[in-house]
Amino acid sequence: MSEHLLDVRDLCISFVGRDGNALEAVNKLNLHIDAGEIVGVVGESGCGKSVFAQSVMRLLEHEQKMAYEGQIVFDGEDLLARPLKTMRKVRGCDIAMIFQDPLSSLNPVMTVGAQVVEAVRAHRKVGRREARNEALSLLERVGIRDAAARFDMYPSDFSGGMRQRVMIAMALAGHPRLLIADEPTTALDTTTQKQILDLLRDLNSSEGMAVLFISHDLGVVTSICSRVHVMYLGQIVEEIDACGLMERPSHPYAQGLIASIPPLEGERVDTLADIPGTVPPLTAIPCGCRFAPRCARADERCRAQEPPLFAVNACDRSKCWLVEKGECHGC
Amino acid sequence: MMANFKKALANKGFVVGGCIFLAIALIALVGPLVWTVNPNAQEMTLRLSAPSPAHPFGCDDFGRDLLARVIVGARVSLGVGIAVTLATSALGLVIGAYACYNERLDHILMRICDGLMSIPGVLLAIALMAMMGASVWNVIIALSIVYTPSMARIVRSRAMVVKEEPFVEALRVQGASTARIVWLHIVPNVMAPFLVQATFVFAEAVLSEAALSFLGLGIKAPDASWGNILQAGKNVMRKAWWMIFFPAAAIIASVLSLNLAGDGLRDALDPKTKED
Amino acid sequence: MLKYTLKRIGAMVPVMLIISVVVFLIIYLTPGDPASSMLGMEASADQIERVNDSLGLNEPLPQRYVEWMGGVLTGDLGDSYFMRQPVTQAIAEHFGPTLSLALLAQLIALLIALPCGVVAALKHGSRTDAVLRVVALLGVAIPGFLMALMLMWLFAVTLRVFPVAGYAPLSKGWFSHLRYLALPAISLGCVQAALLMRMTRASVIEAMQLDCVKTARAKGVSEVRVVLAHALRNAALPILTSVGYSFGALITGAVVTEAIFNIPGLGQLVTSSIERRDYPVIQGVLLVVALLNSVINLAVDLAYGAFDPRARKWGDS
């Protein structure tokens, strides 16, 4: 019934503590990705974007008791309905993932080659020699020169960018249709960041692999994604196409984020705009609109009643009462 | 410090262990006043008599009341434990805190510590006891020599970290004396691992004293100690289980409670240093 | 790697020098003289003097140290006053039982500690974990000699499954060798197991939280492989270290355990030598054990390099 590759419906994610108390990290999240699309999720640290990213593959359940509501439908099948043990068949095969810190994400005591081979052999019964050859071609595919010579090196012998390439090579091993990239460029310097983004873009177009791109960096997200979701305190507050985000954001939070980016050219500004206040902890989520306490334009209704996700136009949506009033700027 | 104390009190292990240990200490302290039987009075007719209302723990191979001997043994064991802990703490703090202030001194002291630590503990204690002769004071001296190096190493490693912190650098730039920096700033900051280690030294000292006395190198009969009661008990094991059971229970209870308290203290004060 | 190895061996030299001084001094400062214990109570002062002379006990301290050290470096630890044989020979004769006991105890400890530690870590917070932790805590609180006494009482005295005490060398066959060593090795191994289990549990819990474990899961690797190839391999380092460093504790435990079970090992050699004031033997044993301990610790540190490529790098730079 769903044509989307990934269709997340009303997803709520909670951490369940030892005492049985649940702490909700993601609330009523709706998001979809079509085959071959690059979709972004952007937000400050602690907004729940990483929790969401890891929940698509249900990785957190191994470390911590979790409670889910809603559906994560991948290729017509609800992943949350699967027994956790069979998630292995999806991981690395249909959906792959790369992480923020490529150094700690690679096993420090295993050679780079062995780790790629492991990914190759995780889903297909192939011989050692064949797996090695495939791993070599994967490493070359992601732009590691001299892969044969570097095959038996350890991650500590690699630079940050090369490590992330290795991570990508491992992710490609199962020919996934969706790659979840959880802040893949945050730990890298700007030049390397650009190379990795180019690589992801190239893989997206040549392999037709969809990408769910998670980042806190608006610039990076808008440069690679076609559509962007802005998250605040576990909720998606704005969904908009990438060019639109910079030009006509509807939600005051998204507007605030963009206003706080230092301009690269033009006049020097003495003070940067910032969003007043701080992100409240998950234990003290404000009622009504979650952003209301920090919003300059909030009124009584915002503080009392939570706004739905209004459609701004055919494809943009915004979780703000101002949209209903038709007052949001940029509309 | 107060906040740390509260944190420790919130830890179940620390509270349970601490309470059991205090109870044992209380028995050692006031026990002889309540149970007034002479621990050294021999009554040959009662030789190896089983526990009875008159002698709740039974009698030993000389017809001495075992309960009285176990209580006196507690005084010896805990006394040795306290003395060794105090001595190693004082020495460890001074050596550890000052070592990090003079590179050459540090080098010499740490090599000595390495040297002493590479001779297994009880073996070193045995050799020291052989040299000095069996007596309570010599047990204390020997065990203090054995356990000071590890204490000094722990204090030093933490002090090294604290020393590099900006606030200490700032103090030095302001011209604070080394002694002032060490005692007012470094020592309070090494307190957490130091206290944890002190608890474990206490437990180790109780164990080692028992082992030495068991081997006949620590406290010698007729003075009672848990270790030498066990030594006598070993020979009459077939006939008198109580001579093993009661001193063994006493040793296990005190060491267990100290370890429990130490683990709890570590979890509360020093969550970074895991079990190693 | 070679540079690192050489540096580590170089660092051992001053430590060994200090050990030799400590060991030498301990024995030098010991009251009571061997001559009178060799000759008995009735010996005349003249006789004692002659024996002291022949043993070299009348020379100044530094000279005695240099002479002793010269001997040590050429593998000559002097002669036993009492047994009339070279110390090296006495140590060699008593080494076998201690080694057998220590190895067997370590094996038992590993067989108990590794599975229990891993299970406790994987199920941490569960009831199984709680039970295992309490057992481990008990194991740490029960000294080896007490464990030995209790096992002896239960299995040898009451149930009569194992011999109460004694020792059968390997030459008398595997079965009786193990039969005599079983109780001492179990008592020593249990205490060791408790320590190792706590270490294993803590390391595995820490390793399971590593990012690379998450990556492995994201790759779709089976959970068994995640634990074995990723978590355990990362946890192996601290576990290996504590196994290596536990050698000292094992020897210590063996000394006391041997006394209880009457096993003719190094421990018994030391305890009986103390009674006889047989200085060179005590010196020799202390020195050999300390050297062995240092060598094993060195081996552990070098093994780090084999397991962890990062350690190799730090060592080189």
Short mmCIF file of N, CA, C and O in Angstrom, two decimals, chain B residues 108 111-124 126-128 130-133 200 207 210-211 214-215 217 227 230-231 234 237-238 241 244 247-249 251-252 255-257 259-260 263 266-267 274-276, chain C residues 11 14-15 18-19 22-23 25-26 29-31 133 137-138 140-143 145-146 149-150 152-153 157 160 164 198-199 201-202 206 248-249 251-252 255-256 259-261 270-271 274 277 282 285-286 289-290 293-294:
data_model
loop_
_atom_site.label_atom_id
_atom_site.label_comp_id
_atom_site.label_asym_id
_atom_site.label_seq_id
_atom_site.Cartn_x
_atom_site.Cartn_y
_atom_site.Cartn_z
N ILE B 108 63.14 7.52 41.64
CA ILE B 108 63.71 6.60 42.63
C ILE B 108 62.60 5.92 43.42
O ILE B 108 62.56 4.69 43.55
N ARG B 111 60.62 3.35 41.37
CA ARG B 111 61.36 2.12 41.11
C ARG B 111 61.36 1.24 42.37
O ARG B 111 61.22 0.03 42.30
N ILE B 112 61.51 1.90 43.55
CA ILE B 112 61.48 1.13 44.79
C ILE B 112 60.10 0.46 44.95
O ILE B 112 60.00 -0.71 45.29
N CYS B 113 59.06 1.24 44.65
CA CYS B 113 57.71 0.67 44.72
C CYS B 113 57.58 -0.52 43.77
O CYS B 113 57.08 -1.58 44.15
N ASP B 114 58.05 -0.33 42.52
CA ASP B 114 57.98 -1.43 41.55
C ASP B 114 58.69 -2.66 42.08
O ASP B 114 58.20 -3.78 41.99
N GLY B 115 59.89 -2.42 42.66
CA GLY B 115 60.68 -3.52 43.20
C GLY B 115 59.92 -4.26 44.28
O GLY B 115 59.78 -5.49 44.23
N LEU B 116 59.39 -3.50 45.24
CA LEU B 116 58.67 -4.14 46.35
C LEU B 116 57.41 -4.84 45.85
O LEU B 116 57.04 -5.91 46.34
N MET B 117 56.76 -4.22 44.85
CA MET B 117 55.50 -4.80 44.38
C MET B 117 55.72 -6.07 43.56
O MET B 117 54.79 -6.85 43.37
N SER B 118 56.94 -6.26 43.04
CA SER B 118 57.12 -7.46 42.24
C SER B 118 57.44 -8.68 43.11
O SER B 118 57.52 -9.79 42.60
N ILE B 119 57.63 -8.48 44.41
CA ILE B 119 57.71 -9.64 45.30
C ILE B 119 56.30 -9.86 45.84
O ILE B 119 55.73 -8.97 46.45
N PRO B 120 55.72 -11.05 45.60
CA PRO B 120 54.34 -11.27 46.04
C PRO B 120 54.15 -10.93 47.51
O PRO B 120 55.00 -11.27 48.35
N GLY B 121 53.05 -10.26 47.82
CA GLY B 121 52.78 -9.69 49.14
C GLY B 121 53.07 -10.56 50.34
O GLY B 121 53.92 -10.22 51.18
N VAL B 122 52.38 -11.71 50.43
CA VAL B 122 52.55 -12.52 51.64
C VAL B 122 53.96 -13.08 51.73
O VAL B 122 54.53 -13.20 52.82
N LEU B 123 54.57 -13.37 50.57
CA LEU B 123 55.94 -13.88 50.58
C LEU B 123 56.88 -12.85 51.19
O LEU B 123 57.74 -13.16 52.03
N LEU B 124 56.70 -11.57 50.79
CA LEU B 124 57.51 -10.50 51.35
C LEU B 124 57.25 -10.37 52.84
O LEU B 124 58.17 -10.26 53.65
N ILE B 126 56.22 -12.67 54.82
CA ILE B 126 56.80 -13.83 55.50
C ILE B 126 58.29 -13.60 55.75
O ILE B 126 58.81 -13.80 56.85
N ALA B 127 58.99 -13.13 54.70
CA ALA B 127 60.43 -12.88 54.85
C ALA B 127 60.68 -11.82 55.91
O ALA B 127 61.58 -11.96 56.74
N LEU B 128 59.87 -10.74 55.88
CA LEU B 128 60.05 -9.67 56.86
C LEU B 128 59.78 -10.19 58.27
O LEU B 128 60.50 -9.85 59.22
N ALA B 130 60.10 -13.24 59.28
CA ALA B 130 61.19 -14.13 59.66
C ALA B 130 62.35 -13.31 60.18
O ALA B 130 63.04 -13.68 61.13
N MET B 131 62.56 -12.15 59.56
CA MET B 131 63.68 -11.30 59.95
C MET B 131 63.43 -10.64 61.30
O MET B 131 64.31 -10.56 62.14
N MET B 132 62.18 -10.20 61.53
CA MET B 132 61.93 -9.40 62.73
C MET B 132 61.43 -10.23 63.91
O MET B 132 61.47 -9.77 65.03
N GLY B 133 60.95 -11.43 63.65
CA GLY B 133 60.40 -12.24 64.73
C GLY B 133 58.92 -11.99 64.88
O GLY B 133 58.42 -10.92 64.54
N PHE B 200 40.35 -1.21 50.97
CA PHE B 200 40.86 -2.50 50.51
C PHE B 200 42.13 -2.91 51.26
O PHE B 200 42.36 -4.09 51.53
N LEU B 207 43.27 -10.09 56.19
CA LEU B 207 43.53 -11.40 55.57
C LEU B 207 44.97 -11.84 55.80
O LEU B 207 45.24 -12.98 56.18
N ALA B 210 45.84 -12.88 59.29
CA ALA B 210 45.32 -14.22 59.55
C ALA B 210 46.23 -15.27 58.92
O ALA B 210 46.57 -16.29 59.55
N ALA B 211 46.68 -15.00 57.68
CA ALA B 211 47.54 -15.96 56.99
C ALA B 211 48.86 -16.12 57.73
O ALA B 211 49.35 -17.24 57.94
N PHE B 214 48.37 -17.94 60.89
CA PHE B 214 48.07 -19.32 60.57
C PHE B 214 49.36 -20.10 60.31
O PHE B 214 49.50 -21.25 60.69
N LEU B 215 50.32 -19.43 59.66
CA LEU B 215 51.59 -20.09 59.38
C LEU B 215 52.52 -20.09 60.59
O LEU B 215 53.61 -20.63 60.53
N LEU B 217 53.76 -17.36 61.93
CA LEU B 217 54.73 -16.26 61.82
C LEU B 217 54.17 -14.95 62.34
O LEU B 217 54.85 -13.95 62.38
N GLY B 227 43.83 -16.21 63.01
CA GLY B 227 44.75 -17.07 62.26
C GLY B 227 45.28 -18.21 63.10
O GLY B 227 45.30 -19.36 62.66
N LEU B 230 42.78 -20.93 63.88
CA LEU B 230 42.62 -21.82 62.72
C LEU B 230 43.77 -22.81 62.63
O LEU B 230 43.58 -23.98 62.29
N GLN B 231 44.97 -22.33 62.93
CA GLN B 231 46.13 -23.21 62.88
C GLN B 231 45.94 -24.39 63.84
O GLN B 231 46.15 -25.54 63.46
N LYS B 234 43.19 -26.73 62.56
CA LYS B 234 43.51 -27.60 61.43
C LYS B 234 43.86 -29.01 61.92
O LYS B 234 43.48 -30.01 61.30
N MET B 237 40.68 -30.92 63.14
CA MET B 237 39.56 -30.72 62.23
C MET B 237 38.52 -31.84 62.32
O MET B 237 37.32 -31.61 62.33
N ARG B 238 39.00 -33.07 62.41
CA ARG B 238 38.13 -34.23 62.45
C ARG B 238 37.18 -34.20 63.66
O ARG B 238 36.05 -34.64 63.57
N TRP B 241 34.80 -29.18 64.57
CA TRP B 241 34.53 -28.28 63.45
C TRP B 241 34.45 -26.83 63.90
O TRP B 241 34.77 -25.92 63.17
N ILE B 244 37.28 -24.38 63.42
CA ILE B 244 37.47 -23.80 62.09
C ILE B 244 36.34 -22.81 61.80
O ILE B 244 36.57 -21.70 61.34
N PRO B 247 36.21 -18.90 63.81
CA PRO B 247 37.19 -17.91 63.33
C PRO B 247 37.06 -17.65 61.83
O PRO B 247 37.22 -16.51 61.37
N ALA B 248 36.73 -18.71 61.06
CA ALA B 248 36.57 -18.53 59.61
C ALA B 248 35.43 -17.57 59.32
O ALA B 248 35.57 -16.64 58.51
N ALA B 249 34.31 -17.77 60.03
CA ALA B 249 33.16 -16.88 59.83
C ALA B 249 33.54 -15.44 60.17
O ALA B 249 33.16 -14.50 59.47
N ILE B 251 36.52 -14.04 60.00
CA ILE B 251 37.39 -13.47 58.95
C ILE B 251 36.55 -13.10 57.73
O ILE B 251 36.65 -11.99 57.19
N ILE B 252 35.71 -14.06 57.30
CA ILE B 252 34.91 -13.82 56.09
C ILE B 252 34.01 -12.61 56.29
O ILE B 252 33.92 -11.74 55.43
N VAL B 255 36.13 -9.30 56.21
CA VAL B 255 36.68 -8.98 54.90
C VAL B 255 35.56 -8.68 53.90
O VAL B 255 35.65 -7.73 53.11
N LEU B 256 34.50 -9.47 53.98
CA LEU B 256 33.37 -9.25 53.08
C LEU B 256 32.77 -7.86 53.28
O LEU B 256 32.51 -7.13 52.33
N SER B 257 32.57 -7.49 54.55
CA SER B 257 31.95 -6.19 54.81
C SER B 257 32.86 -5.06 54.33
O SER B 257 32.39 -4.07 53.77
N ASN B 259 35.08 -5.25 51.87
CA ASN B 259 35.05 -5.22 50.40
C ASN B 259 33.77 -4.60 49.88
O ASN B 259 33.78 -3.84 48.92
N LEU B 260 32.68 -4.95 50.53
CA LEU B 260 31.37 -4.41 50.15
C LEU B 260 31.39 -2.89 50.28
O LEU B 260 30.98 -2.15 49.38
N ASP B 263 33.74 -1.40 47.59
CA ASP B 263 33.10 -1.37 46.27
C ASP B 263 32.08 -0.25 46.19
O ASP B 263 32.00 0.48 45.21
N ARG B 266 33.69 3.08 46.02
CA ARG B 266 34.25 3.34 44.70
C ARG B 266 33.16 3.74 43.71
O ARG B 266 33.30 4.69 42.96
N ASP B 267 32.05 2.99 43.76
CA ASP B 267 30.95 3.32 42.84
C ASP B 267 30.43 4.73 43.10
O ASP B 267 30.07 5.45 42.18
N LYS B 274 37.23 1.61 37.32
CA LYS B 274 36.48 0.36 37.40
C LYS B 274 37.30 -0.66 38.17
O LYS B 274 38.40 -0.38 38.63
N GLU B 275 36.74 -1.84 38.26
CA GLU B 275 37.40 -2.88 39.04
C GLU B 275 38.73 -3.29 38.42
O GLU B 275 38.77 -4.06 37.49
N ASP B 276 39.79 -2.73 38.91
CA ASP B 276 41.09 -3.24 38.46
C ASP B 276 42.18 -2.96 39.49
O ASP B 276 41.93 -2.32 40.48
N ALA C 11 63.91 -1.05 31.32
CA ALA C 11 63.25 -0.53 32.51
C ALA C 11 63.24 -1.55 33.64
O ALA C 11 63.07 -1.22 34.80
N PRO C 14 66.72 -1.50 36.63
CA PRO C 14 66.74 -0.86 37.95
C PRO C 14 65.81 -1.53 38.94
O PRO C 14 66.14 -1.63 40.13
N VAL C 15 64.66 -2.00 38.46
CA VAL C 15 63.72 -2.66 39.36
C VAL C 15 64.37 -3.91 39.96
O VAL C 15 64.32 -4.15 41.17
N ILE C 18 66.91 -3.05 42.57
CA ILE C 18 66.30 -2.69 43.84
C ILE C 18 65.81 -3.94 44.57
O ILE C 18 66.02 -4.08 45.78
N ILE C 19 65.21 -4.85 43.81
CA ILE C 19 64.76 -6.09 44.44
C ILE C 19 65.95 -6.80 45.10
O ILE C 19 65.86 -7.24 46.24
N VAL C 22 66.88 -5.06 48.29
CA VAL C 22 65.87 -5.31 49.32
C VAL C 22 66.02 -6.72 49.88
O VAL C 22 66.10 -6.94 51.10
N VAL C 23 66.10 -7.69 48.97
CA VAL C 23 66.20 -9.08 49.39
C VAL C 23 67.46 -9.31 50.22
O VAL C 23 67.45 -9.94 51.27
N LEU C 25 69.13 -7.09 51.93
CA LEU C 25 69.06 -6.41 53.22
C LEU C 25 68.15 -7.15 54.20
O LEU C 25 68.46 -7.26 55.38
N ILE C 26 67.01 -7.63 53.70
CA ILE C 26 66.08 -8.35 54.56
C ILE C 26 66.82 -9.44 55.31
O ILE C 26 66.72 -9.57 56.53
N LEU C 29 69.62 -8.21 57.80
CA LEU C 29 69.15 -7.62 59.05
C LEU C 29 68.48 -8.64 59.97
O LEU C 29 68.08 -8.31 61.07
N THR C 30 68.35 -9.87 59.48
CA THR C 30 67.68 -10.87 60.28
C THR C 30 68.49 -11.25 61.52
O THR C 30 69.67 -11.56 61.40
N PRO C 31 67.86 -11.20 62.69
CA PRO C 31 68.58 -11.61 63.89
C PRO C 31 68.72 -13.14 63.94
O PRO C 31 68.06 -13.86 63.21
N ARG C 133 27.54 -12.02 41.09
CA ARG C 133 28.33 -10.98 41.75
C ARG C 133 28.50 -11.26 43.23
O ARG C 133 29.56 -11.06 43.80
N LEU C 137 31.93 -11.85 45.17
CA LEU C 137 32.29 -11.04 46.34
C LEU C 137 32.71 -11.95 47.49
O LEU C 137 33.69 -11.70 48.19
N LEU C 138 31.95 -13.03 47.67
CA LEU C 138 32.29 -14.01 48.71
C LEU C 138 33.66 -14.60 48.43
O LEU C 138 34.49 -14.73 49.33
N VAL C 140 36.14 -13.37 46.90
CA VAL C 140 37.23 -12.44 47.18
C VAL C 140 37.46 -12.33 48.68
O VAL C 140 38.59 -12.16 49.15
N ALA C 141 36.38 -12.47 49.46
CA ALA C 141 36.51 -12.29 50.90
C ALA C 141 37.05 -13.53 51.61
O ALA C 141 37.52 -13.45 52.72
N ILE C 142 36.97 -14.69 50.93
CA ILE C 142 37.48 -15.90 51.58
C ILE C 142 38.93 -16.10 51.20
O ILE C 142 39.24 -16.30 50.03
N PRO C 143 39.84 -16.02 52.17
CA PRO C 143 41.24 -16.21 51.83
C PRO C 143 41.50 -17.65 51.39
O PRO C 143 40.78 -18.57 51.79
N PHE C 145 43.65 -19.86 52.18
CA PHE C 145 43.91 -20.90 53.18
C PHE C 145 42.63 -21.34 53.88
O PHE C 145 42.48 -22.50 54.27
N LEU C 146 41.68 -20.41 53.99
CA LEU C 146 40.39 -20.78 54.58
C LEU C 146 39.62 -21.70 53.65
O LEU C 146 39.03 -22.70 54.07
N LEU C 149 41.06 -25.02 53.95
CA LEU C 149 40.63 -25.72 55.16
C LEU C 149 39.21 -26.25 55.00
O LEU C 149 38.92 -27.40 55.38
N MET C 150 38.34 -25.42 54.41
CA MET C 150 36.95 -25.85 54.27
C MET C 150 36.84 -27.01 53.29
O MET C 150 36.13 -27.98 53.56
N MET C 152 39.16 -29.10 52.54
CA MET C 152 39.80 -30.25 53.17
C MET C 152 38.82 -30.93 54.13
O MET C 152 38.68 -32.15 54.14
N TRP C 153 38.14 -30.10 54.89
CA TRP C 153 37.20 -30.64 55.86
C TRP C 153 36.08 -31.40 55.14
O TRP C 153 35.73 -32.51 55.51
N VAL C 157 38.19 -34.92 54.78
CA VAL C 157 37.92 -35.46 56.11
C VAL C 157 36.53 -36.09 56.18
O VAL C 157 36.37 -37.22 56.63
N ARG C 160 35.88 -38.00 52.27
CA ARG C 160 37.04 -38.86 51.94
C ARG C 160 37.16 -39.14 50.44
O ARG C 160 37.45 -40.25 50.03
N VAL C 164 43.96 -36.17 52.22
CA VAL C 164 43.99 -35.00 53.09
C VAL C 164 45.16 -34.09 52.73
O VAL C 164 45.02 -32.88 52.66
N ARG C 198 35.34 -10.74 38.33
CA ARG C 198 34.97 -9.33 38.47
C ARG C 198 35.61 -8.50 37.37
O ARG C 198 34.99 -7.62 36.78
N MET C 199 36.87 -8.81 37.10
CA MET C 199 37.59 -8.09 36.05
C MET C 199 36.95 -8.35 34.68
O MET C 199 36.73 -7.42 33.89
N ARG C 201 33.93 -9.34 33.98
CA ARG C 201 32.60 -8.72 33.90
C ARG C 201 32.71 -7.24 33.58
O ARG C 201 32.07 -6.75 32.66
N ALA C 202 33.56 -6.55 34.34
CA ALA C 202 33.70 -5.12 34.13
C ALA C 202 34.21 -4.81 32.72
O ALA C 202 33.70 -3.92 32.04
N GLU C 206 32.14 -2.92 29.65
CA GLU C 206 32.69 -1.73 29.02
C GLU C 206 32.82 -1.94 27.51
O GLU C 206 32.48 -1.05 26.73
N GLY C 248 51.59 -13.14 40.85
CA GLY C 248 52.08 -12.84 42.18
C GLY C 248 51.14 -13.35 43.25
O GLY C 248 51.55 -13.99 44.21
N ALA C 249 49.84 -13.09 43.04
CA ALA C 249 48.85 -13.54 44.01
C ALA C 249 48.82 -15.07 44.07
O ALA C 249 48.65 -15.65 45.15
N ILE C 251 51.34 -17.16 43.53
CA ILE C 251 52.51 -17.65 44.26
C ILE C 251 52.28 -17.45 45.75
O ILE C 251 52.51 -18.34 46.57
N THR C 252 51.79 -16.25 46.10
CA THR C 252 51.48 -15.98 47.50
C THR C 252 50.53 -17.03 48.05
O THR C 252 50.75 -17.60 49.11
N VAL C 255 52.15 -20.45 48.52
CA VAL C 255 53.00 -20.58 49.71
C VAL C 255 52.18 -21.10 50.89
O VAL C 255 52.56 -22.06 51.56
N VAL C 256 51.03 -20.47 51.10
CA VAL C 256 50.20 -20.84 52.25
C VAL C 256 49.51 -22.18 51.99
O VAL C 256 49.44 -23.04 52.87
N ALA C 259 51.66 -25.10 52.58
CA ALA C 259 51.85 -25.39 53.99
C ALA C 259 50.71 -26.24 54.52
O ALA C 259 50.92 -27.15 55.32
N ILE C 260 49.48 -25.94 54.08
CA ILE C 260 48.32 -26.67 54.57
C ILE C 260 48.31 -28.10 54.06
O ILE C 260 48.10 -29.05 54.81
N PHE C 261 48.58 -28.26 52.76
CA PHE C 261 48.47 -29.59 52.17
C PHE C 261 49.79 -30.34 52.15
O PHE C 261 49.87 -31.42 51.56
N VAL C 270 60.49 -22.20 51.63
CA VAL C 270 60.68 -20.94 52.34
C VAL C 270 60.33 -21.10 53.82
O VAL C 270 61.13 -20.74 54.69
N THR C 271 59.16 -21.66 54.11
CA THR C 271 58.76 -21.74 55.52
C THR C 271 59.74 -22.59 56.32
O THR C 271 60.10 -22.22 57.43
N ILE C 274 62.96 -20.67 56.88
CA ILE C 274 62.89 -19.63 57.90
C ILE C 274 63.16 -20.23 59.27
O ILE C 274 63.93 -19.68 60.06
N ARG C 277 66.81 -20.76 59.61
CA ARG C 277 67.63 -19.59 59.32
C ARG C 277 68.58 -19.85 58.16
O ARG C 277 69.76 -19.53 58.19
N ILE C 282 66.29 -18.53 51.37
CA ILE C 282 65.22 -17.52 51.39
C ILE C 282 65.51 -16.44 50.36
O ILE C 282 64.64 -16.06 49.56
N VAL C 285 64.90 -17.84 46.82
CA VAL C 285 63.50 -17.99 46.43
C VAL C 285 62.87 -16.62 46.16
O VAL C 285 62.21 -16.42 45.14
N LEU C 286 63.10 -15.67 47.08
CA LEU C 286 62.53 -14.33 46.89
C LEU C 286 62.98 -13.75 45.56
O LEU C 286 62.18 -13.19 44.80
N VAL C 289 61.43 -15.65 42.53
CA VAL C 289 60.01 -15.36 42.37
C VAL C 289 59.81 -13.94 41.84
O VAL C 289 59.01 -13.71 40.93
N ALA C 290 60.56 -12.97 42.40
CA ALA C 290 60.43 -11.59 41.94
C ALA C 290 60.82 -11.47 40.48
O ALA C 290 60.16 -10.78 39.69
N ASN C 293 58.15 -12.99 38.36
CA ASN C 293 57.01 -12.09 38.35
C ASN C 293 57.23 -10.95 37.37
O ASN C 293 56.36 -10.63 36.56
N SER C 294 58.42 -10.35 37.42
CA SER C 294 58.71 -9.24 36.52
C SER C 294 58.72 -9.69 35.08
O SER C 294 58.23 -8.98 34.19
#
